[in-house]
Structure formats: C-alpha cells, structure tokens
XYZ file of C-alpha atoms in Angstrom:
636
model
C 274.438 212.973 -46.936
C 276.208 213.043 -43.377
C 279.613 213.648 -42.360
C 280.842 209.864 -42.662
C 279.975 210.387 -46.207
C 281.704 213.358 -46.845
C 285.038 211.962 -45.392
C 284.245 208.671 -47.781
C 287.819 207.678 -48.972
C 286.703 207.195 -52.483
C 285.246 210.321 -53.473
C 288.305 211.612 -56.249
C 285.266 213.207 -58.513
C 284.398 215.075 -55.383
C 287.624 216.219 -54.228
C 289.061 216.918 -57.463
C 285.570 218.980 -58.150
C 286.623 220.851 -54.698
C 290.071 221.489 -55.939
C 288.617 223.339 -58.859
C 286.189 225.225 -57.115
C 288.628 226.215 -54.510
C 291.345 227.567 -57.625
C 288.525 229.521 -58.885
C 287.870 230.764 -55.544
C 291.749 231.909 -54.887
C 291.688 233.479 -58.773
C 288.626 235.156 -57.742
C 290.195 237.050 -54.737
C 288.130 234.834 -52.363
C 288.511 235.814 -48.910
C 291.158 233.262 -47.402
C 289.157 232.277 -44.528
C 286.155 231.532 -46.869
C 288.210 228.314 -48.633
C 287.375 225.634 -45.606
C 283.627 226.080 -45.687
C 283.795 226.355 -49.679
C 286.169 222.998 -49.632
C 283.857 220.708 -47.735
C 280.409 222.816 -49.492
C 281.803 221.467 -52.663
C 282.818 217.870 -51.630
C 279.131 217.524 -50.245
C 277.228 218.979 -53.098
C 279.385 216.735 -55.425
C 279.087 213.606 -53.440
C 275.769 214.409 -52.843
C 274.943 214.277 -56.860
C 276.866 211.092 -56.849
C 274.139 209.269 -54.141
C 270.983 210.499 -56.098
C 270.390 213.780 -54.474
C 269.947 216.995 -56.327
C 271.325 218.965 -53.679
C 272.733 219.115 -50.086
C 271.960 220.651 -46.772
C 273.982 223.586 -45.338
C 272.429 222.197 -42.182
C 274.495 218.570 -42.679
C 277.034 220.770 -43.304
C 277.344 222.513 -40.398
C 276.617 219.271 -38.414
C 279.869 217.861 -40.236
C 282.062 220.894 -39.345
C 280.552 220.368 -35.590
C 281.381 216.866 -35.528
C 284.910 217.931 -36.798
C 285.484 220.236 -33.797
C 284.439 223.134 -35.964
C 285.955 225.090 -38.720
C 290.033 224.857 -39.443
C 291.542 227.940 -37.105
C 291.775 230.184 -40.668
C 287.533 230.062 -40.783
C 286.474 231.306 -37.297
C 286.164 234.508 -38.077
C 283.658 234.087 -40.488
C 281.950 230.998 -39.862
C 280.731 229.468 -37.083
C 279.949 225.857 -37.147
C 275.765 226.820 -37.608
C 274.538 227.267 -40.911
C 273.986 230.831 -40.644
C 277.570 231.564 -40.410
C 278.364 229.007 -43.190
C 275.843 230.769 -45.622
C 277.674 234.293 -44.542
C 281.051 232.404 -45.520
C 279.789 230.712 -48.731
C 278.444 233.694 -50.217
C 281.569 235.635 -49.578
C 283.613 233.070 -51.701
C 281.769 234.499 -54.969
C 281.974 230.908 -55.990
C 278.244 230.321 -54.579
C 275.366 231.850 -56.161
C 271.445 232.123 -54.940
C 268.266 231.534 -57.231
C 267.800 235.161 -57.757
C 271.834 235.311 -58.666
C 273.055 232.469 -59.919
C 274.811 234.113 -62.472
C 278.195 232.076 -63.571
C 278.859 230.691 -60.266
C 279.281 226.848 -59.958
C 277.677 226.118 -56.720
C 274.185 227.715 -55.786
C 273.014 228.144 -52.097
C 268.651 228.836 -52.054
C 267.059 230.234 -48.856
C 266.110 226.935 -47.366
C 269.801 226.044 -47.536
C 269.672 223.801 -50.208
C 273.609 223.563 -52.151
C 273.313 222.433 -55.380
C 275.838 222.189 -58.095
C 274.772 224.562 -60.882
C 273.875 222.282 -63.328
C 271.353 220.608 -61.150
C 269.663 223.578 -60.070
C 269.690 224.596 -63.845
C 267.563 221.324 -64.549
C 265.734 221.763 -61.701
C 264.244 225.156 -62.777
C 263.741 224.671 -65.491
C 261.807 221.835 -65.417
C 259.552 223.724 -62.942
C 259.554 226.861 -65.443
C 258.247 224.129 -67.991
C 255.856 222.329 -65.676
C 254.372 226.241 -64.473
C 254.124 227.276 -68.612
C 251.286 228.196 -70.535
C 249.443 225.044 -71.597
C 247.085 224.139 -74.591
C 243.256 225.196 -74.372
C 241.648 222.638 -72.240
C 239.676 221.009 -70.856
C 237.496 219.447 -73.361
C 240.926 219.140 -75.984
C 240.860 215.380 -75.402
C 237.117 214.492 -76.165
C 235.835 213.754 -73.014
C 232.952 216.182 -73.152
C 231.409 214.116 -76.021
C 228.396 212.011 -75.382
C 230.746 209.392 -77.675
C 233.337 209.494 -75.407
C 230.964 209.256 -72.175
C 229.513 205.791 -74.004
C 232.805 204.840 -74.959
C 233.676 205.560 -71.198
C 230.992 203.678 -70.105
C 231.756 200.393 -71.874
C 234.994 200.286 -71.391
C 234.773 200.391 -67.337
C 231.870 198.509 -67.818
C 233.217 194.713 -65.626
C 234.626 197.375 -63.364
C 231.696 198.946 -62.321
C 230.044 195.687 -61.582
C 232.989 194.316 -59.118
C 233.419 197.656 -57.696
C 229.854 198.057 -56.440
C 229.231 201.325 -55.054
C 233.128 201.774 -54.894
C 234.666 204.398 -56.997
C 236.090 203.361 -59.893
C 239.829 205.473 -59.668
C 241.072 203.836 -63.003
C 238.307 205.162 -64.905
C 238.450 208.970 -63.391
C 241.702 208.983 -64.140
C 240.935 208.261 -67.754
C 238.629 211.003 -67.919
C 241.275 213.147 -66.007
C 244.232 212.006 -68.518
C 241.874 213.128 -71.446
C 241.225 216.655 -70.417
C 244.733 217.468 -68.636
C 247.615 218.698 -69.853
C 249.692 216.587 -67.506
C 248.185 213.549 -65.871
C 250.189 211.473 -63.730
C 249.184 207.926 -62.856
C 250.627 206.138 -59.748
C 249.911 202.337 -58.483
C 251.726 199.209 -57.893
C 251.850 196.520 -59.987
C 248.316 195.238 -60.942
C 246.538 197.994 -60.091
C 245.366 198.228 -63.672
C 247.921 201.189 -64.845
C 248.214 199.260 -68.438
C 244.603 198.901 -68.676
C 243.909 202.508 -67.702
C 246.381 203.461 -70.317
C 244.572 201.584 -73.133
C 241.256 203.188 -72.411
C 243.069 206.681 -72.470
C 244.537 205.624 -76.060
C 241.329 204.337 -77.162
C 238.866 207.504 -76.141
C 241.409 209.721 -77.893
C 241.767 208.111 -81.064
C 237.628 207.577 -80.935
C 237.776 211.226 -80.537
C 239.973 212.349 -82.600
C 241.478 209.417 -85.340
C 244.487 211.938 -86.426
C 245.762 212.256 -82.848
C 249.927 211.542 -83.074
C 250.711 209.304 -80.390
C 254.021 208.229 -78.745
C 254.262 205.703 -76.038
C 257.562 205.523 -74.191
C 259.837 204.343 -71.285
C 263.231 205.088 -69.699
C 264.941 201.766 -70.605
C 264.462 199.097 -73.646
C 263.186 196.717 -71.362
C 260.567 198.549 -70.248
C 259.278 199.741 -73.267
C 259.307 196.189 -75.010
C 257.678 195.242 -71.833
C 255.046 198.103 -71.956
C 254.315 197.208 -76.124
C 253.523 193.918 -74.419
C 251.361 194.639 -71.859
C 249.276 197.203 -74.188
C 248.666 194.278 -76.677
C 247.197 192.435 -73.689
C 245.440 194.680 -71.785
C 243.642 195.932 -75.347
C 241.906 192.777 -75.867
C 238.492 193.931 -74.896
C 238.587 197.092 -77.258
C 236.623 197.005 -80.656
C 238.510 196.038 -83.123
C 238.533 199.110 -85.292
C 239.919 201.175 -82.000
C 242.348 198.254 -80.895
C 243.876 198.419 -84.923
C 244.822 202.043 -84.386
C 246.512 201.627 -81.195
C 250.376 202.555 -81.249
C 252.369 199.729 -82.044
C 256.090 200.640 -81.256
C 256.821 201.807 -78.302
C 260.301 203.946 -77.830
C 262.894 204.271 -75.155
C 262.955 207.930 -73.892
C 266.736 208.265 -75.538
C 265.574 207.227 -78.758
C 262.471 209.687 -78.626
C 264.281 212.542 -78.379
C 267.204 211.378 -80.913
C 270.922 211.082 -79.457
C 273.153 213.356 -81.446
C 276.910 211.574 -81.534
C 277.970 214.905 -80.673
C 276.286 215.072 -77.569
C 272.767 216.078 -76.858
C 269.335 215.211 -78.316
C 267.666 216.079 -81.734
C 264.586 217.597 -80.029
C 264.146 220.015 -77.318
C 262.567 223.030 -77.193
C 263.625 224.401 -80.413
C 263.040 221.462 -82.256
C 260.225 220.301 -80.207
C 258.979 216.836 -80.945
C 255.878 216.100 -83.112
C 253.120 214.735 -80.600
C 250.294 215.165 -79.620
C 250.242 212.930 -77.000
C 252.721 211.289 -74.961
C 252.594 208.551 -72.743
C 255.767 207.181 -70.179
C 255.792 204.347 -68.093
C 258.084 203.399 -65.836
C 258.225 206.932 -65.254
C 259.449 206.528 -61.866
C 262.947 205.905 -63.279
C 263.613 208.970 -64.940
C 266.348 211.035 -63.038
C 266.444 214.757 -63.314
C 268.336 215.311 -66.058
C 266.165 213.241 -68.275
C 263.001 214.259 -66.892
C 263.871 218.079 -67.837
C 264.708 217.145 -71.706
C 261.839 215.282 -71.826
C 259.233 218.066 -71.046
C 261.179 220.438 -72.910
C 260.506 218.511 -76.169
C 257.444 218.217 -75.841
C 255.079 220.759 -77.300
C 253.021 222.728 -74.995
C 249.765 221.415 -77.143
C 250.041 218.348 -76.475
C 249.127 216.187 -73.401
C 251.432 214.100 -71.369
C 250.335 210.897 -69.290
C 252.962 209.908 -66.911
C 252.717 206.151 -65.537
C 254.520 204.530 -62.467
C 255.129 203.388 -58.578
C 255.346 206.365 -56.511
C 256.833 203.472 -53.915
C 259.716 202.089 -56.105
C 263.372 202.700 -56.439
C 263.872 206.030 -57.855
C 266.536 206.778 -60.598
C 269.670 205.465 -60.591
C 270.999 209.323 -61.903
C 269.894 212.080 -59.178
C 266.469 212.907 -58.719
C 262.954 211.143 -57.695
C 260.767 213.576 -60.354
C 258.130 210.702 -60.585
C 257.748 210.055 -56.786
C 257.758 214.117 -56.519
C 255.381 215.163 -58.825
C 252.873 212.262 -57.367
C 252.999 213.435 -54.238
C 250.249 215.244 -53.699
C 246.677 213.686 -55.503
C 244.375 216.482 -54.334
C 241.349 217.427 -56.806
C 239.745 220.606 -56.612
C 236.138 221.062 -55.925
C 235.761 222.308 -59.458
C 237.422 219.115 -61.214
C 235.878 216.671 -58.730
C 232.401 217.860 -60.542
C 233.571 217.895 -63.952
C 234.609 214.302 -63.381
C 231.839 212.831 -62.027
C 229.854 214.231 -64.996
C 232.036 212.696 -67.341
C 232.538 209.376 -65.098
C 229.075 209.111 -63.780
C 230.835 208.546 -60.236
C 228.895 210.720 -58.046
C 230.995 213.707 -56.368
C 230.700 212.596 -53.046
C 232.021 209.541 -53.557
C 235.456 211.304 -55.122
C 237.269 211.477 -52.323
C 240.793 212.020 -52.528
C 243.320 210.228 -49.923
C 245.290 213.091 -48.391
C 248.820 214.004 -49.854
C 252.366 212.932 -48.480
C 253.790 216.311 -48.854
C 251.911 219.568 -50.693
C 252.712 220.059 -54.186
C 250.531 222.761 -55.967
C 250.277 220.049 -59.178
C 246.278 219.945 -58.065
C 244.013 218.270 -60.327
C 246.642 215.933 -62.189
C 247.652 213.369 -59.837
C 245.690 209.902 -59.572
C 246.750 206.657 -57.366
C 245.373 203.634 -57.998
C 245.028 201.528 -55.231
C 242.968 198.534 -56.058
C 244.657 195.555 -56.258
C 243.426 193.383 -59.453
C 246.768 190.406 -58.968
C 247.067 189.986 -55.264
C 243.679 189.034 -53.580
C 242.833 190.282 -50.035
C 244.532 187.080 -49.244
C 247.728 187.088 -50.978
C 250.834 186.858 -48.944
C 252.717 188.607 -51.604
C 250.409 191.609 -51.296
C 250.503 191.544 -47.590
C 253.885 191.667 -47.583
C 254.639 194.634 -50.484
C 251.989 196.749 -48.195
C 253.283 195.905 -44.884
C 257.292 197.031 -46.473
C 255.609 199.687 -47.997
C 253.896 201.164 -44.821
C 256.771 200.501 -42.512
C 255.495 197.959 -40.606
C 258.505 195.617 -39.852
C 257.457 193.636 -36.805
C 254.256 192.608 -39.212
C 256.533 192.004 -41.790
C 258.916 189.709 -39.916
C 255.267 187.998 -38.532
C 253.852 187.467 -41.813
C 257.552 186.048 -42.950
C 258.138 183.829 -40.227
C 254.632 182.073 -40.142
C 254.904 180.271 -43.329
C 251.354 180.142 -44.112
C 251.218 180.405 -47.767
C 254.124 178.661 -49.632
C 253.846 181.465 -52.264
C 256.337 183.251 -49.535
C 259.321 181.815 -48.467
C 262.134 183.281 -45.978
C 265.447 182.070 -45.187
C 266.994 183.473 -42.738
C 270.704 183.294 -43.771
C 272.541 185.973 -42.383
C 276.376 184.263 -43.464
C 278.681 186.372 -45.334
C 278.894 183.458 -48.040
C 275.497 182.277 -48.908
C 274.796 179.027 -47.064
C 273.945 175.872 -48.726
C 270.591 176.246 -48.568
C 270.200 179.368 -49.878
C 272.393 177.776 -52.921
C 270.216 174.771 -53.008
C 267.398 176.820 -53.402
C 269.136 179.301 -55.797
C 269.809 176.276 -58.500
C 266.581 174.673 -57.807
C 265.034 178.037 -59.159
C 267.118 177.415 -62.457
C 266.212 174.023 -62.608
C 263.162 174.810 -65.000
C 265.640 176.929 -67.147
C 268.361 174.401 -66.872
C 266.024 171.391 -68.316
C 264.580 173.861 -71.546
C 268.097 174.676 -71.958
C 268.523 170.556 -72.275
C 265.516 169.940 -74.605
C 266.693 172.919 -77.101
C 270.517 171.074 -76.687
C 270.112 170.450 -80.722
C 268.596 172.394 -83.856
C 266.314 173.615 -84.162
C 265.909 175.426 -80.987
C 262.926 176.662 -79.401
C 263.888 180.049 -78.691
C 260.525 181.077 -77.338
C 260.762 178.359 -74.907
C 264.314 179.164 -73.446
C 262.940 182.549 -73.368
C 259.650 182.061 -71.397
C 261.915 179.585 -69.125
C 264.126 182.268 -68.066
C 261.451 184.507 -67.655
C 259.851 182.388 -64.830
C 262.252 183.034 -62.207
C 265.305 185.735 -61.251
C 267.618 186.294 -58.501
C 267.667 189.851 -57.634
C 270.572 190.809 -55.766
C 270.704 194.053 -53.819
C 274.754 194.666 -54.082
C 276.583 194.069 -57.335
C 279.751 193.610 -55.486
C 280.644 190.910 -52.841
C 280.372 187.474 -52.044
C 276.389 187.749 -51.605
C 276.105 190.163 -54.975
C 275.491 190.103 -58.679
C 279.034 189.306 -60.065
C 279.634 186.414 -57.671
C 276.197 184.963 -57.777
C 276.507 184.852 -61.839
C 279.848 183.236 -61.269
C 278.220 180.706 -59.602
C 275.072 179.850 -61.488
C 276.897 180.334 -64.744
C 279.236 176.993 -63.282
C 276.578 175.275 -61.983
C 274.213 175.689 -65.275
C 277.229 174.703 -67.679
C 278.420 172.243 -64.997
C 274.378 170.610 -65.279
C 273.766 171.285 -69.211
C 277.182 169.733 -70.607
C 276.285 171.040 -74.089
C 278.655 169.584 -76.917
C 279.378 173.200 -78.186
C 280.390 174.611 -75.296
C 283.681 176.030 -75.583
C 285.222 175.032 -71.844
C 285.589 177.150 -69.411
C 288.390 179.499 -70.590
C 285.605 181.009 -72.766
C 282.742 182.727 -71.394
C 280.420 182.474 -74.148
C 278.052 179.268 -73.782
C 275.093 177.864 -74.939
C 271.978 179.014 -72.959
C 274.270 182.242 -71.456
C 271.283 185.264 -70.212
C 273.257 187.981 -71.188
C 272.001 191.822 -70.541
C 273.157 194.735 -71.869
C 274.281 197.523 -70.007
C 274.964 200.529 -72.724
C 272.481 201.983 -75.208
C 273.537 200.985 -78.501
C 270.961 202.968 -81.417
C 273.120 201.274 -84.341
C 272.251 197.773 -82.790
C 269.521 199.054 -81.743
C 270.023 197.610 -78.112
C 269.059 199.141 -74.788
C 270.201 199.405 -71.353
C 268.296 196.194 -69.502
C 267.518 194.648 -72.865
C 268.379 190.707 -72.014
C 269.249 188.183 -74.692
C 269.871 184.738 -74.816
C 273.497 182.809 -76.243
C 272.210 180.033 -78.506
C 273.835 178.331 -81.525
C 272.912 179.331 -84.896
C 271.529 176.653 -87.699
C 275.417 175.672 -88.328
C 276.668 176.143 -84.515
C 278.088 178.970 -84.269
C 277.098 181.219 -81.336
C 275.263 184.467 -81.736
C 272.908 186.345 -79.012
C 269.359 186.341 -79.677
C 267.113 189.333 -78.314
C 263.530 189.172 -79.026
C 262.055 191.576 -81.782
C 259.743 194.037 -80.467
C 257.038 192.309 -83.355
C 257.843 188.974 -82.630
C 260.762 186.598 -83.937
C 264.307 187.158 -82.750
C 267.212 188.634 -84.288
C 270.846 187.604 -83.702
C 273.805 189.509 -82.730
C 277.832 188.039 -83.050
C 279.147 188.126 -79.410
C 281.945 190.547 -80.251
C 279.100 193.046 -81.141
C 277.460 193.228 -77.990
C 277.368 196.789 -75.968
C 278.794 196.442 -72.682
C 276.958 193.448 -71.144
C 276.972 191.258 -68.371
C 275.629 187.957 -67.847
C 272.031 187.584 -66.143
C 271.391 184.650 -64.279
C 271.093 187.210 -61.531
C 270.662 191.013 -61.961
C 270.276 194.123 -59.032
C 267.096 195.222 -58.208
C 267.449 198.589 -59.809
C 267.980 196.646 -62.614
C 264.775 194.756 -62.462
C 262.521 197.453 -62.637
C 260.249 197.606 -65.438
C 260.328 193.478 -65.447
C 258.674 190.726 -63.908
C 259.025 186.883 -63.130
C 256.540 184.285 -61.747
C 259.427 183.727 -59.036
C 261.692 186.078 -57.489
C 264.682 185.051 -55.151
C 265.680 188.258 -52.931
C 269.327 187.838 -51.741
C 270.135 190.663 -49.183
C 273.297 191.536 -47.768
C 274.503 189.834 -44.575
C 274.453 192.746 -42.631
C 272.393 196.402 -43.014
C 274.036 198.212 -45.255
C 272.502 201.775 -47.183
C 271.866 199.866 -49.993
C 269.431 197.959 -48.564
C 266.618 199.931 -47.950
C 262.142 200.012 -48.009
C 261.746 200.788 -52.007
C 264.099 198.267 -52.465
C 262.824 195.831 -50.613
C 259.245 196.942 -51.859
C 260.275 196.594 -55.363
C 262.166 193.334 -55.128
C 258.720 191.956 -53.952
C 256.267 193.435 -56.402
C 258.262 192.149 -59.100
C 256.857 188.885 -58.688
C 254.105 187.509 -60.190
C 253.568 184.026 -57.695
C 256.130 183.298 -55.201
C 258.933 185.236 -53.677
C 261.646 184.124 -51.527
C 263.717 186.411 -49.551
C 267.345 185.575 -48.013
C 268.484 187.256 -45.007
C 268.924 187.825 -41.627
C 265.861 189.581 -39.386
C 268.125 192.642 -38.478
C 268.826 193.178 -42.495
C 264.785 192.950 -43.448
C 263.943 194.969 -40.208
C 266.603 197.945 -40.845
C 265.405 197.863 -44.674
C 261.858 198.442 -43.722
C 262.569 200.743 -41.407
C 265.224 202.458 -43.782
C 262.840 204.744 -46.167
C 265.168 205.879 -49.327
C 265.424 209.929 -48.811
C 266.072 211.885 -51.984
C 267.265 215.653 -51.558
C 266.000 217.996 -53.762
C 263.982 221.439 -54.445
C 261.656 220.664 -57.115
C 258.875 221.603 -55.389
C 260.294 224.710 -54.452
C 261.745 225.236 -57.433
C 257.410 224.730 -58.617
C 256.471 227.303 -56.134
C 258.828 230.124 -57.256
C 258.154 229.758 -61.086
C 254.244 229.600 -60.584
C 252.584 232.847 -59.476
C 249.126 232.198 -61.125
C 247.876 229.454 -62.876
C 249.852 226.604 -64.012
C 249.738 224.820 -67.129
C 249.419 221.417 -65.433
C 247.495 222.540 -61.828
C-alpha cells in the first residue's frame, strides 16, 4: 500500500467501510480531531485487504498524510504526520483496538504498527494459537523408528541414492521428517520430486500402520484432479500391495471441510474432521482465511503435510501462509541426528540452507532443490532461477541469445498485440485446431481434444485490456471457429461452439464443479451440445450449457489461474508497459508452468521491472507465532 493507492478512485468498499467506521466513531463520542487519521486508517486497512495484504502500515500512513501536506487543520493537535502521533490519535478514536485489547473494536493497531481489520487479525491469531497448540505424542507416531520403515525407506530412495552420489538426498529426509512431525511443510518448484516425496510419505505410513485415515487435498478442483494424477504416476515403483491402498480421491479444500448453504463449513474445531493424516498441495494458494479453517479442523492427532512453491503467486484472497510458514528451513541439532539415523544420510552432510526471514517453525520446513525436469542445461530452468533470484540483466541475456529454441522472446511492446505475436498465438492452437477437425463427426475422441488442449496455453497477466484474457479469447475463439467451420456450429450470435475450452469460475458441490476445473463443448451422440469435464476415475461426464457455474471460455486464462496446471507450451503475454500486476512470482510461475518450450511477449522494460518487482505481502503471522508460543510448539 502507498498513498497513490489510498486515493485510488475505485475503492467504494473502502470508503463506504470508512464511512461506517467513522459513524461508529462520532456515536462513540470520538474525539473530533481523531476522525481524519481514523478516515484514511480505515480506507488503507480496507484497501489493503482488497490487494492481498493482511494488514497495513501506520508508517505508509503517515507517509500518505506527509505527502498530503499533513493532517486536515481539525487533526494537528493530536497527530502529527509521524506514526507516533497517528497511533496516539487512533487509539483515542476507541474504534482501534491492540492485540492485548481488541475487544469489539473493528480496526486493530499491534506494536509494530501493523492496522488490520478485525477479522483478519482474528484469523491471523488464531491460526498461530493453532499452529503453537499442544500436538499428538511424537516422534515415532508415524513409523519411522521401525527397522520396516528404515527398509522400506531404503528402497524406495533407492535410484536416488545412486544419482545423488555422496549428495544428500533432501526428498527422502523430508519423508522421514513428514512421518514423525506434526506439521511438515514441503517446498520446491516444479520437478523437484514433491509428488514423488509425497507417495513415499503415503506408502511408509500405510506400511506402518494399514488403518491410518488419509485425506489428500488442494485449494482448487484443478489442482486436486491434477494432484490424483500425478500420485497415480509417481506411485508406479511402489509394491503393489502398498500402491492398492494408496488414496484414490483426492478433495478440494472446500469440499473437505463441507460448505454449509448457510454459510460456513461442516467441520472446524468442534466438529473436527476425521483424519489422521492430511496432505495439501498447492498449498501455496491458500489465503488466510482458508488456511485458518483448515487447521482448525483438523485434529490435533493427526499429522499434516503441506506441499508447494514457496516462489509462486500467493493467494488470490489476502495472505501468503504457504510462502510464510516456509520461510525459515532450519533443523535443530537434535532432529538433524534423529534423521540421519532414520535416513542413513550422515549428519554432517544435513546442512540446512539459511532462512529468508526467522520463523520459530524449526524442524518442519524442507526445500527441495534438485531439479529432476530441467537439466543443468535447460533454458527453461535457467530462466525460472535467474527470475527467481532477481537477476534481470541475465535474464534479458539468456532471452535475447536464442540458443535453445525451447525459449522464445518477442519483444512486442505495442498496446495491441502485433502480428507476430498473433501469428505465433494461432500457430500454438494449430495442434488443437486440427484434433478439433479430426473429432468434426461422431464419435469423438474426447481424450484426444483433451490432451490437444493440454499441450499449449496462453497465460495472460491482465484479464482486462487489449493485451488480456477477455480480448485474447475473443480473438482465438474467431480465429478457431473461423479455421474449424464445424457444421453444428450455431454462427456467431451464439457463443456456444464445438471444440469451446470453457473453465469454470464458481464452486458448484451439486455439479460437483470447481473453481479452475476446464471442460470441453462437444456434441453429444445426436448433436446437441453439452460440456464435457473429465471424471476424476477416468471417462467424462456431460453438463447442458445452461448448467454451467459462472464460466468463461479458456483458450487463454491469467496466470493466477494457471497455477496448479501445466502445458508442454506456454505463451506469456505481458502488458505493454510495467504495470503492478506484472511482477517476479508471476513471471516465475508463468515459466515453470511449462513442461518444453515457453515463449514470452513483451517489451525489455516490462520483463526487467517484473524481475526486479518482488510481490510483497503484509502481514503479522509470524508475529502473531511469536506471541502465542512461549514454550514448545506443537509443530517446532
């Protein structure tokens, strides 16, 4: 948050939440000369919600009101511009509350200046409170003492150990770690074997105990048919009896917990859900909210394993709990021993890379570094770690030397995409276009038009715009019925069509359809035109058009709406000038999405300012960590 964004012109949430607070504050017997700093407090902490932060900074504050010329003539006395004097002024309101008194109030102010709107702050304790609670009796709870589990241990990291060399193997401590912890979070790009660390976790627990009640989940449909996927896969090398046990349907986080229609989920603390371990990927898109409903469901027995990219896009909703709670992968003396006894990785060779920012979650964080998809070689991987560490100039090297055609730039910097970047948009279709023209008849191929579209995405980084999501569909959605010419389309007054990618965009439990769930408009055996979604056990199932959720179609998506996906080709289209959108996890995302060859448009200024444009999410989580945990933590 900064000043220009407090004085944003199309903030009404904000200003109408300001214009509540501030009739409070008046029916409160507020101190007149209190209102100004309480107006703008409010604006900020609302507006800041609205950007992804948790909370703002009396600091920014103050900066605005100095930018402004300082306080409106009514304020003086009782604040000066600094944040001291703004503190002084928001505390006399009695609409701003502290951690140790938040009582009723709607804003609350802690001692590193932190303004949060009550709500968030409520999350954000208590999500600490849980994190900080008594946890079950371990170590040793998920089997990893056994000489069964050491064996099993031993096999199943077996191919690792011989590529690795003398290398520590980091996927297979934190398989011992995830088995003996109540929390155990997991952080690595893509194919840095998170999946395959996952299944060995699975596997060693059921080997130890065959009872165990497992739940596998992820923030968004996608992901989680995505993750069932990836599971199947990565299990191949299991025995068979351990690979038959494995759990077979994974769950979006919303459906875990049960959505009441009156609001609210059917577990929480009270009604805690019936696990006994959880696992949640894509964890790094779970906002606040979420995060703190999530651990409260969960029984304190059980064990949670946490998977995700420290280094991707956060949440959409406030919050970065994933990239927070990763921070900081320091194991203690103690642990580092008790894992190489269980690993057979000698101590000295567990060395722990040093932390971005101090946590006090000790002994639960892992990152995996070791790239299994990109080779030392790969341009892709270059690139992802070059975004990732900041390093624009080699970046912009790496993108202008064209040495591996896996990598493409065009530098198009027009704001209306130029023709080549068009060209190159429809020639990425093209595979889609001709499945779409061998499945013209019946029956069609669905798994065909399916693996098609899978092979390559545009990824926009606005929705809005003549370079965003809406216009770019508009465009490929004329040029693919425009190329196809299918007898039963309907012409272009309708926008239903055969070969349509449509994705949804609202949960839906009766339909059971999820948010990023993508489907496919194809005719049925007597031509009339349903959406097919694949089944989570294979097959599809059809849906009439007029019962679709909220949906949009999908030629092209937004980044944030990528996540949990991937596609042999990606096609990055960034805006034509630097904009806040645009930033390093987006960028870093975008890339890592691909499997074999990405292609980013813009101009030099745009890719330079994203690199050099880390995404900063306020919040106090770690504080919040600090305050509720005196002595020993359930997951430190």
């Amino acid at each position: 948050m900064n000043g220009t964004d407090i004085e944003r012109p199309d903030l009404a949430l904000a200003e109408g939440f300001a214009h509540h607070v501030l009739r409070w504050a008046r029916a409160g017997g507020a101190p007149e000369d209190t209102l100004p700093a309480l107006r703008v407090a409010a604006r900020a902490a609302s507006l800041a919600t609205a950007s992804g932060h948790v909370c703002a900074h009396l600091a920014e504050i103050a900066a605005y009101f100095a930018q402004a010329g300082g306080p409106p003539r009514a304020a003086a006395s009782t604040a000066d511009v600094d944040a001291p004097g703004l503190r002084a002024a928001l505390l006399a309101s009695r609409m701003v509350g502290t951690p140790e008194a938040p009582a009723g109030r709607p804003l609350i102010l802690d001692a590193d200046g932190r303004l949060y709107l009550h709500r968030y702050f409520d999350y954000e304790r208590r999500l600490a409170h849980r994190l900080r609670a008594p946890g079950p009796a371990l170590p040793g709870a998920g089997g990893a003492e056994s000489t069964e589990a050491r064996e099993l241990l031993e096999r199943l990291f077996a191919a690792n150990a011989q590529r690795l060399g003398e290398r520590p193997d980091w996927q297979k401590i934190a398989t011992a770690l995830a088995l003996e912890r109540p929390l155990t979070i997991i952080s690595g790009g893509p194919g840095t074997g998170k999946t395959t660390t996952v299944v060995n976790v699975l596997a060693c627990t059921l080997a130890a105990d065959p009872d165990c009640r497992i739940r596998l989940a992820a923030p968004t449909g996608k992901a989680a048919a995505r993750m069932q996927e990836a599971i199947r896969n990565a299990a191949s090398h299991l025995p068979a009896e351990l690979r038959e046990r494995l759990p077979s349907e994974p769950y979006t986080v919303h459906r875990l917990l049960g959505v009441l229609r009156e609001g609210g989920f059917r577990h929480d603390a009270a009604n805690p859900l019936p696990v006994d371990l959880l696992v949640v990927d894509e964890a790094s898109m779970l906002d606040l909210a979420l995060a703190t409903r999530l651990f409260e469901a969960v029984p304190r027995s059980a064990r949670i394993v946490l998977l995700g990219d420290k280094d991707q896009l956060a949440a959409v909703e406030s919050g970065a709990v994933f990239a927070e709670l990763s921070a900081d992968p320091t194991l203690t003396a103690a642990c580092i021993e008790r894992l190489a006894a269980v690993t057979g990785i000698p101590a000295s060779r567990i060395v722990c890379p040093p932390p971005m920012r101090t946590t006090g979650l000790h002994d639960s964080v892992v990152w995996l570094t070791e790239n299994f998809r990109f080779g030392i070689d790969s341009s892709i991987g270059r690139l992802a770690a070059q975004v990732n560490a900041g390093e624009a100039q080699a970046a912009i090297d790496l993108l202008r030397s064209a040495s591996d055609p896996a990598l493409e730039w065009i530098e198009d910097a027009q704001p209306i995409a130029s023709a080549a970047t068009r060209q190159r948009i429809a020639d990425g279709i093209a595979r889609y276009v001709e499945a779409a023209a061998r499945n013209a008849g019946n029956p069609v191929d669905r798994a065909a038009l399916f693996d098609a579209l899978g092979r390559f995405r545009v990824l926009c980084a606005e929705r809005e715009g003549p370079r965003g999501v809406v216009e770019i569909n508009r465009h490929l959605a004329q040029h693919f019925r425009r190329t196809l010419d299918h007898s039963l389309d309907p012409g272009p007054r309708s926008e239903w069509y055969p070969g349509r990618p449509v994705m949804v965009l609202r949960n839906d439990y009766v339909l059971k359809l999820y948010n990023g769930d993508t489907g496919i408009v194809l005719p049925d055996a007597s031509g009339t035109l349903m959406a097919y979604f694949p089944e989570a056990g294979g097959g599809f199932r059809a849906v009439a058009p007029l019962r679709l959720p909220e949906h949009e179609t999908a030629f092209a998506t937004t980044v944030h709406k990528a996540q949990g996906s991937e596609f042999d080709e990606v096609l990055l289209l960034l805006p034509a000038r630097p904009l806040r959108v645009a930033t390093r996890e987006l960028l870093y995302t975008a890339i890592t999405r691909a499997r074999k060859a990405v292609t980013i448009v813009g101009g030099a200024e745009v890719v330079e300012a994203a690199i050099a444009s880390p995404t900063r999410r306020d919040s106090g989580l770690v504080a919040r960590l600090a305050e509720a945990g005196g002595g020993a933590a359930s997951f430190t």
